[in-house]
GROMACS .gro file of C-alpha atoms in nm:
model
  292
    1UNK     CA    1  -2.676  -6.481   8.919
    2UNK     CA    2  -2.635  -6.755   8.681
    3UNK     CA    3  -2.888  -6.880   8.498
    4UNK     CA    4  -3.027  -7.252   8.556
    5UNK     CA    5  -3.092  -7.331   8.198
    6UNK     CA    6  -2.760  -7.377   7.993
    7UNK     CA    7  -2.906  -7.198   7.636
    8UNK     CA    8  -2.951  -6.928   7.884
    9UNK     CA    9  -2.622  -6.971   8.024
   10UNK     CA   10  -2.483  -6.968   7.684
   11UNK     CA   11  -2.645  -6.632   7.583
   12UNK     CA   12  -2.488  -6.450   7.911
   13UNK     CA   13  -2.173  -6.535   7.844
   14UNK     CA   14  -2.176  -6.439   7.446
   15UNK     CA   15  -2.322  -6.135   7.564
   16UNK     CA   16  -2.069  -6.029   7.813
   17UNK     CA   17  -1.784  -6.150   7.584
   18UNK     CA   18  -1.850  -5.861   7.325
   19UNK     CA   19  -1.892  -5.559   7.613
   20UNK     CA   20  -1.675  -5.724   7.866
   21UNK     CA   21  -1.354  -5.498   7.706
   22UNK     CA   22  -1.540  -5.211   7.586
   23UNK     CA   23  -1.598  -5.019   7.935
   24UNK     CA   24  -1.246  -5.143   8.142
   25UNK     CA   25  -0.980  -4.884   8.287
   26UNK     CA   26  -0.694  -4.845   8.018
   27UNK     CA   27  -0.448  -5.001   8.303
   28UNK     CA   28  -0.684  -5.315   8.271
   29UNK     CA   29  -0.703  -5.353   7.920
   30UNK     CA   30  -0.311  -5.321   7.896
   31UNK     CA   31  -0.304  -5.595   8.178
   32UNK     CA   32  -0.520  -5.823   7.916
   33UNK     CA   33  -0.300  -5.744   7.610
   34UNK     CA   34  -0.001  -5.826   7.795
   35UNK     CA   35  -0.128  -6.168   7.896
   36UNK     CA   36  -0.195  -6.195   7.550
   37UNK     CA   37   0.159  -6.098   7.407
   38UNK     CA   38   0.265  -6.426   7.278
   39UNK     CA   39   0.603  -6.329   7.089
   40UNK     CA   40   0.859  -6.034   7.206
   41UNK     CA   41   1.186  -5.936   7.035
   42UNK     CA   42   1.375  -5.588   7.014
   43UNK     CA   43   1.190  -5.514   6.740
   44UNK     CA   44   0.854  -5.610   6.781
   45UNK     CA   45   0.586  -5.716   7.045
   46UNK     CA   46   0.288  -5.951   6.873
   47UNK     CA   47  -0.012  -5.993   7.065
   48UNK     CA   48  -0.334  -6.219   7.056
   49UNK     CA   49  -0.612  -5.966   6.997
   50UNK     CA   50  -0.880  -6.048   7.145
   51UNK     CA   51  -1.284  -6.027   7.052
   52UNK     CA   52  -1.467  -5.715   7.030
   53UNK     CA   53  -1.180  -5.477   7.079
   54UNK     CA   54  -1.110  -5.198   6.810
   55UNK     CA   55  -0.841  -5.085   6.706
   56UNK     CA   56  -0.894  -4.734   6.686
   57UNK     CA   57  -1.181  -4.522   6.810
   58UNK     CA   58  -1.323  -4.505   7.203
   59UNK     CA   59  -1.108  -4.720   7.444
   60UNK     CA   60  -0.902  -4.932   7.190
   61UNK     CA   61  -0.571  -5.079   7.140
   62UNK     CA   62  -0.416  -4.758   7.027
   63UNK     CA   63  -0.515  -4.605   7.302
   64UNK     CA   64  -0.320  -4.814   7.520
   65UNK     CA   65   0.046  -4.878   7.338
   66UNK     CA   66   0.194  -4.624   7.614
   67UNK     CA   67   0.084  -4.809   7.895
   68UNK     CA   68   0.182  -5.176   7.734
   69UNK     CA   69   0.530  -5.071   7.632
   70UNK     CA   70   0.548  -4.973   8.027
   71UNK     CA   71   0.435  -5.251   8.150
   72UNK     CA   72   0.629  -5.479   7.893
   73UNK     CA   73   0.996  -5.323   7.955
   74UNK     CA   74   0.999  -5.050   8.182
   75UNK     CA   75   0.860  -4.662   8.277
   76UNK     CA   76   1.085  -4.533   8.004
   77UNK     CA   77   0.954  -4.758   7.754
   78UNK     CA   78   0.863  -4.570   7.437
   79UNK     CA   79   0.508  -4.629   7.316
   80UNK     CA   80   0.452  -4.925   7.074
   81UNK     CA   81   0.310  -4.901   6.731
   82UNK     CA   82   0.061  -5.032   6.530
   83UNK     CA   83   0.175  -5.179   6.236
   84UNK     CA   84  -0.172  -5.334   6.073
   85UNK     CA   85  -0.535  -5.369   6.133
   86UNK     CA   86  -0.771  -5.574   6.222
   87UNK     CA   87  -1.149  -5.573   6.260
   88UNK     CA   88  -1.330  -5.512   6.593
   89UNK     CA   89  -1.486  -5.877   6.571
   90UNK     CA   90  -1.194  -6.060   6.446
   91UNK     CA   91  -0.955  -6.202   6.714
   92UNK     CA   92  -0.550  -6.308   6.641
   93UNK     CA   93  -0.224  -6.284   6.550
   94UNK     CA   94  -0.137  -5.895   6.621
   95UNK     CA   95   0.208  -5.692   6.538
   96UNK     CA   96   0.313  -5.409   6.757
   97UNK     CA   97   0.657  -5.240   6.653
   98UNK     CA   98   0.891  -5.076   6.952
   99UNK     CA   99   0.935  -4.818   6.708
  100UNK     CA  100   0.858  -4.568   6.466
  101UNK     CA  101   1.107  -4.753   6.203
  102UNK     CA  102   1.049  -5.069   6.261
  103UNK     CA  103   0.622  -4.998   6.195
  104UNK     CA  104   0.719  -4.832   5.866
  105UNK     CA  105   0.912  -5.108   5.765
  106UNK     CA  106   0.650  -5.364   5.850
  107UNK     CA  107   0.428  -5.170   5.698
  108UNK     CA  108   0.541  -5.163   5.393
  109UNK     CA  109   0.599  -5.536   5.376
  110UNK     CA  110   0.221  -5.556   5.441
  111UNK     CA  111   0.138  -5.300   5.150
  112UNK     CA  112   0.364  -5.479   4.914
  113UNK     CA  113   0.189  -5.799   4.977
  114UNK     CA  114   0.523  -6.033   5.143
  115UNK     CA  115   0.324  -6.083   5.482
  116UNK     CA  116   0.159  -6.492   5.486
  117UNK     CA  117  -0.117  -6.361   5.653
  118UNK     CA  118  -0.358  -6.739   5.733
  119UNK     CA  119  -0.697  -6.737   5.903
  120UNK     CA  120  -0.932  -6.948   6.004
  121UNK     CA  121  -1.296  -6.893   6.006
  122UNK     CA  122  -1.642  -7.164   6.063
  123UNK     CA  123  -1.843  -7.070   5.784
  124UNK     CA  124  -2.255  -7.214   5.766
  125UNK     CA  125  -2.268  -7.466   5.466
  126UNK     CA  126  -1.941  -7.599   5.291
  127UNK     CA  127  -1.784  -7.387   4.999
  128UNK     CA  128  -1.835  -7.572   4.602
  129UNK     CA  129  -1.503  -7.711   4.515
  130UNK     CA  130  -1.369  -7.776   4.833
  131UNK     CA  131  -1.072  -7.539   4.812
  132UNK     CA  132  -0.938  -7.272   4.523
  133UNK     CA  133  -0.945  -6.894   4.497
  134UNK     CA  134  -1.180  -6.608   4.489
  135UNK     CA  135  -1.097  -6.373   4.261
  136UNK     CA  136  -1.374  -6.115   4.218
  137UNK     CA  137  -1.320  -5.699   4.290
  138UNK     CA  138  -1.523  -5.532   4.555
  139UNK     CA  139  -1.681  -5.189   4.626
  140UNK     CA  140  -1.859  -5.019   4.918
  141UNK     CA  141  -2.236  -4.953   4.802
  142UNK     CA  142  -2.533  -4.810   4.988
  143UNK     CA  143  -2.821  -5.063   5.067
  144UNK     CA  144  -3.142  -4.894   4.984
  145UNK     CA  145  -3.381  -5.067   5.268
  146UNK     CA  146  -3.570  -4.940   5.539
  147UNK     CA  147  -3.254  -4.835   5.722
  148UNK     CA  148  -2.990  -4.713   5.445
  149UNK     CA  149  -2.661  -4.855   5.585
  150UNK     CA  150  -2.323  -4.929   5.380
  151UNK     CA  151  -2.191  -5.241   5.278
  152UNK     CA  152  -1.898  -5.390   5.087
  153UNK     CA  153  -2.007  -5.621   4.798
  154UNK     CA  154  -1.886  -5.753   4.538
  155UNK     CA  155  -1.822  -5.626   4.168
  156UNK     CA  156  -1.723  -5.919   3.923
  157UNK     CA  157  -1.607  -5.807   3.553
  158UNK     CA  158  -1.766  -6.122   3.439
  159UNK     CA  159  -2.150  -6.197   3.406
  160UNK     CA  160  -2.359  -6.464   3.235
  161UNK     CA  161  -2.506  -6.426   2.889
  162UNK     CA  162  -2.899  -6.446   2.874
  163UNK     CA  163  -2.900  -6.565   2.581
  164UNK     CA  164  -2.635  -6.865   2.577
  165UNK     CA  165  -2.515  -6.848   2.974
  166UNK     CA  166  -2.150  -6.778   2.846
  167UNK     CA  167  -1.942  -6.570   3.032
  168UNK     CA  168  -1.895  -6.235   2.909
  169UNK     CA  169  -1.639  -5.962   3.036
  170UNK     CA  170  -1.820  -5.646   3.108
  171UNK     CA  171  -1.655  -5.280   3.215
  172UNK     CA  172  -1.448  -5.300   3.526
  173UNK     CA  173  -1.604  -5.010   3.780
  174UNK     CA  174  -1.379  -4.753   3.884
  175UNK     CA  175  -1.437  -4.754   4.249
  176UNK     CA  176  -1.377  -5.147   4.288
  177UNK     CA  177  -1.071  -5.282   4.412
  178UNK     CA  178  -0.945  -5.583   4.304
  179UNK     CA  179  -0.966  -5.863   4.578
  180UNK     CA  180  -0.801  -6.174   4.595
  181UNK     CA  181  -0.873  -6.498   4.838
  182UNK     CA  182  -0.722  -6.844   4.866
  183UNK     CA  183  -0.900  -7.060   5.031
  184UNK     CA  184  -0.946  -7.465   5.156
  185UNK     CA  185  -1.179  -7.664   5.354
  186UNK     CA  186  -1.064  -7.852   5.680
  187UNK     CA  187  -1.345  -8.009   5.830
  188UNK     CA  188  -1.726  -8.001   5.792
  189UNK     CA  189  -2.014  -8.080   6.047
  190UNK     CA  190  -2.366  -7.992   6.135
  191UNK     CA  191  -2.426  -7.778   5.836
  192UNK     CA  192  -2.097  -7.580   5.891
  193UNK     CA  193  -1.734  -7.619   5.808
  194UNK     CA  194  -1.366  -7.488   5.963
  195UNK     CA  195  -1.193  -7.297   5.633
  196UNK     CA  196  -0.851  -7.216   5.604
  197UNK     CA  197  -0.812  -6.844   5.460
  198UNK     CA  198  -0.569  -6.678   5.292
  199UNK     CA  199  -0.631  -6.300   5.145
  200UNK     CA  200  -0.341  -6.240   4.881
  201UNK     CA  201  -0.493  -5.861   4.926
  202UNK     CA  202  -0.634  -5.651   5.207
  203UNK     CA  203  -0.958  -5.474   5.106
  204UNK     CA  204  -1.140  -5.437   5.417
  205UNK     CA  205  -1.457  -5.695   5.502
  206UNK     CA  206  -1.229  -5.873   5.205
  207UNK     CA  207  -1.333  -6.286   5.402
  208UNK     CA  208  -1.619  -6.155   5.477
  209UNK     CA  209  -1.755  -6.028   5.150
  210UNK     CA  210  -1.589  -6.384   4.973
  211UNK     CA  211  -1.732  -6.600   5.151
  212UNK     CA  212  -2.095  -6.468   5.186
  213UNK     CA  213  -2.162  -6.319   4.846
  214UNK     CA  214  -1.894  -6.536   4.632
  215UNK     CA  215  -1.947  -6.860   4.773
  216UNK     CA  216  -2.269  -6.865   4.945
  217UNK     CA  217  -2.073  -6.973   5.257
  218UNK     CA  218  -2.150  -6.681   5.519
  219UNK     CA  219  -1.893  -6.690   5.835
  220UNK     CA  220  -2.088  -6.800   6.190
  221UNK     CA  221  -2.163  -6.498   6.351
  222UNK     CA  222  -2.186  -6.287   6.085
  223UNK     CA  223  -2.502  -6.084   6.102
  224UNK     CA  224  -2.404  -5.804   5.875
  225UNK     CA  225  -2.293  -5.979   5.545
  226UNK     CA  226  -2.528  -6.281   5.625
  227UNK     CA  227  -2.854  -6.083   5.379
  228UNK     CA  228  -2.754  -5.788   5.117
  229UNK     CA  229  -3.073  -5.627   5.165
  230UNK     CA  230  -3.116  -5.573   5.531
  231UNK     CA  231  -2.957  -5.555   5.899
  232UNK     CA  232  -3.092  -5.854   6.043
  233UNK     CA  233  -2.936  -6.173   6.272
  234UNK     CA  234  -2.806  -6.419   6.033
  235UNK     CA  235  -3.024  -6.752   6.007
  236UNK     CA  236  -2.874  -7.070   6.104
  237UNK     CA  237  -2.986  -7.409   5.993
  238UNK     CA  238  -3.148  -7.621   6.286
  239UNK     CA  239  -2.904  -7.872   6.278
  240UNK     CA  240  -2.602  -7.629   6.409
  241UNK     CA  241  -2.859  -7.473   6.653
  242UNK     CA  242  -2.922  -7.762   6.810
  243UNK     CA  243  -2.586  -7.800   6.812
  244UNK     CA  244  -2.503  -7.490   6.965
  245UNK     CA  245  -2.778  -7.515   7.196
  246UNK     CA  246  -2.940  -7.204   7.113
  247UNK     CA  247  -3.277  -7.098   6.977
  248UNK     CA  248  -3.334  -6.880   6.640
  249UNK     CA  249  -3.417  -6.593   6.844
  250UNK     CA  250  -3.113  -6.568   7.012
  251UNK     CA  251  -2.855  -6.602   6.716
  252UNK     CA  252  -2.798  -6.208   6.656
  253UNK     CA  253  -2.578  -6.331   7.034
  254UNK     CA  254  -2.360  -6.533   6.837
  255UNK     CA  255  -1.988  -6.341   6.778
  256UNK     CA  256  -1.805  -6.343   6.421
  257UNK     CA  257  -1.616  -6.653   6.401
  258UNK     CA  258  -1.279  -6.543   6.238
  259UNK     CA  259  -0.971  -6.571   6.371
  260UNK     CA  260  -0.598  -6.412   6.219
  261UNK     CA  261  -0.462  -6.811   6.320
  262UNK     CA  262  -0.064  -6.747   6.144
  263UNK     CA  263   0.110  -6.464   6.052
  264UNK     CA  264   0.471  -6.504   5.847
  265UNK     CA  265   0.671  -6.164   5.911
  266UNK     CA  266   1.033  -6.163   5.670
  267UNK     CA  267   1.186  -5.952   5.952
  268UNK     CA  268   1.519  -6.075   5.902
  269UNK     CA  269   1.446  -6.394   5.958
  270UNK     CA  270   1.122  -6.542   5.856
  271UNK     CA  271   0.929  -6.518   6.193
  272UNK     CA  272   0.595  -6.791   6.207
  273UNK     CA  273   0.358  -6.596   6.435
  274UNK     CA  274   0.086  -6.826   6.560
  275UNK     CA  275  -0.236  -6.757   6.747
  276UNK     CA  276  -0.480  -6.994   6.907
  277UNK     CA  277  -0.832  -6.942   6.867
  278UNK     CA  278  -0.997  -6.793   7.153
  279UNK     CA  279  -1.181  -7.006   7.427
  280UNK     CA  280  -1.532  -6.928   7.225
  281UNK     CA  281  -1.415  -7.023   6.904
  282UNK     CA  282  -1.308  -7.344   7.059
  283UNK     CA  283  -1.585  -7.435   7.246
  284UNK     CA  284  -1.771  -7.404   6.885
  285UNK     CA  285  -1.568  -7.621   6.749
  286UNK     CA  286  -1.614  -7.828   6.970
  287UNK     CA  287  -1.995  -7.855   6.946
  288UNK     CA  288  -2.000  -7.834   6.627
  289UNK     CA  289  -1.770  -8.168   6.615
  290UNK     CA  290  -1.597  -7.970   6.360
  291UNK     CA  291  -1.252  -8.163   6.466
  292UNK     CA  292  -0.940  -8.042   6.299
   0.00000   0.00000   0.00000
């Protein structure tokens, strides 16, 4: 049945886009990553991952690289290999190698930081200058709330003076990593803006973490790293709810806006890997008027 009212609408379909992949045969999920596949060499296979799909753990992508290599080539197909990660929420630009080689070697090119790796994310609010480069470290810490829970956050080596508000270098802490972000703004509407991201390094919830905590620009959708202090759906200014066509109450519905857009592999040749955003990310765009 489907509903008469369209915020309604709009909820069923958000809803059954993050479980929609989460409880399909293996065969079927295959079948959706091979639609998906949208470059193929003898080398490498690079798919468009889609939302709420992990890459490891119950019914994930690594789960079915035996039946994709199958179904890409033939029944003697070797299994493909993962070669990077990305989150469950995040959707993109994918690299599967046809061997055990090949993943090693890509691999390493990702670890010694000569993969372009671009995203695109909407953020709420517009980041303060309009483009430059996050450079602050970042460390997993436990929240002390109601519900303990774990969360990435950053760790700066800088902090302001009481006294004068000058900047003053303070002890690095062993467990950060250092984390590095480029970053520019391509359009902004109804409270929110399209950014163009680039991570110069790979610390995981790395966007996520930069653009909530160090510039106060939290990515749509993102309920976890919207508040520090608790687990709660992230708050979203009237204006883009209106937009969206959705109340308050139904925003913890709304999935992380952040897409792996552009991918620049130097396998041999410099190969330009480009995704499209999927339909949802789109449509937001869309209503948003955030035009590109």
């Amino acid at each position: 049945q489907v509903p008469n009212d369209p915020v309604q609408r709009r909820v069923r379909e958000l809803v059954t886009l993050s479980k929609q992949l989460q409880r399909v045969h293996p065969n079927v999920l295959a079948k959706v990553l091979k639609q998906g596949t949208v470059y193929q060499n003898e080398e490498i296979v690079v798919i468009n991952k889609p939302y709420g799909l992990p890459v490891h753990v119950k019914n994930c992508i690594a789960d079915v690289l035996p039946i994709l290599a199958k179904m890409l080539d033939n029944m003697k197909a070797e299994p493909l290999h993962l070669c990077h990660r990305l989150d469950k929420e995040t959707t993109g630009v994918m690299v599967l190698a046809r061997s055990k080689e090949v993943a090693e070697k890509i691999r390493l090119l990702f670890k010694t930081r000569q993969v372009e790796k671009i995203y695109w994310a909407v953020s709420l609010w517009d980041p303060d200058p309009a483009e430059g480069i996050v450079e602050i470290p970042i460390l997993e810490k436990e929240v002390q709330s109601h519900q303990s829970h774990y969360k990435m956050t950053l760790a700066p080596n800088y902090r302001l003076s009481p006294k004068d508000g000058k900047e003053v270098k303070i002890r690095k802490n062993r467990n950060a990593e250092s984390a590095v972000t480029r970053y520019r703004l391509l359009a902004r509407a109804s409270a929110c803006s399209l950014l163009e991201l680039q991570p110069i390094t790979g610390v995981k919830h790395q966007l996520r973490v930069h653009l909530a905590f160090g510039l106060g620009c939290p990515i749509l959708g993102d309920h976890k790293y919207s508040h520090w202090s608790k687990l709660a759906p992230q708050k979203l200014p009237e204006i883009t709810l209106k937009r969206l066509k959705l109340k308050q109450s139904k925003a913890r519905h709304i999935p992380l806006h952040l897409h792996a857009y552009r991918l620049s592999l130097p396998l041999g040749k410099q190969l330009d890997l480009v995704c499209k955003p999927p339909l949802f990310f789109q449509k937001t765009l869309r209503k948003l008027e955030l035009d590109l």
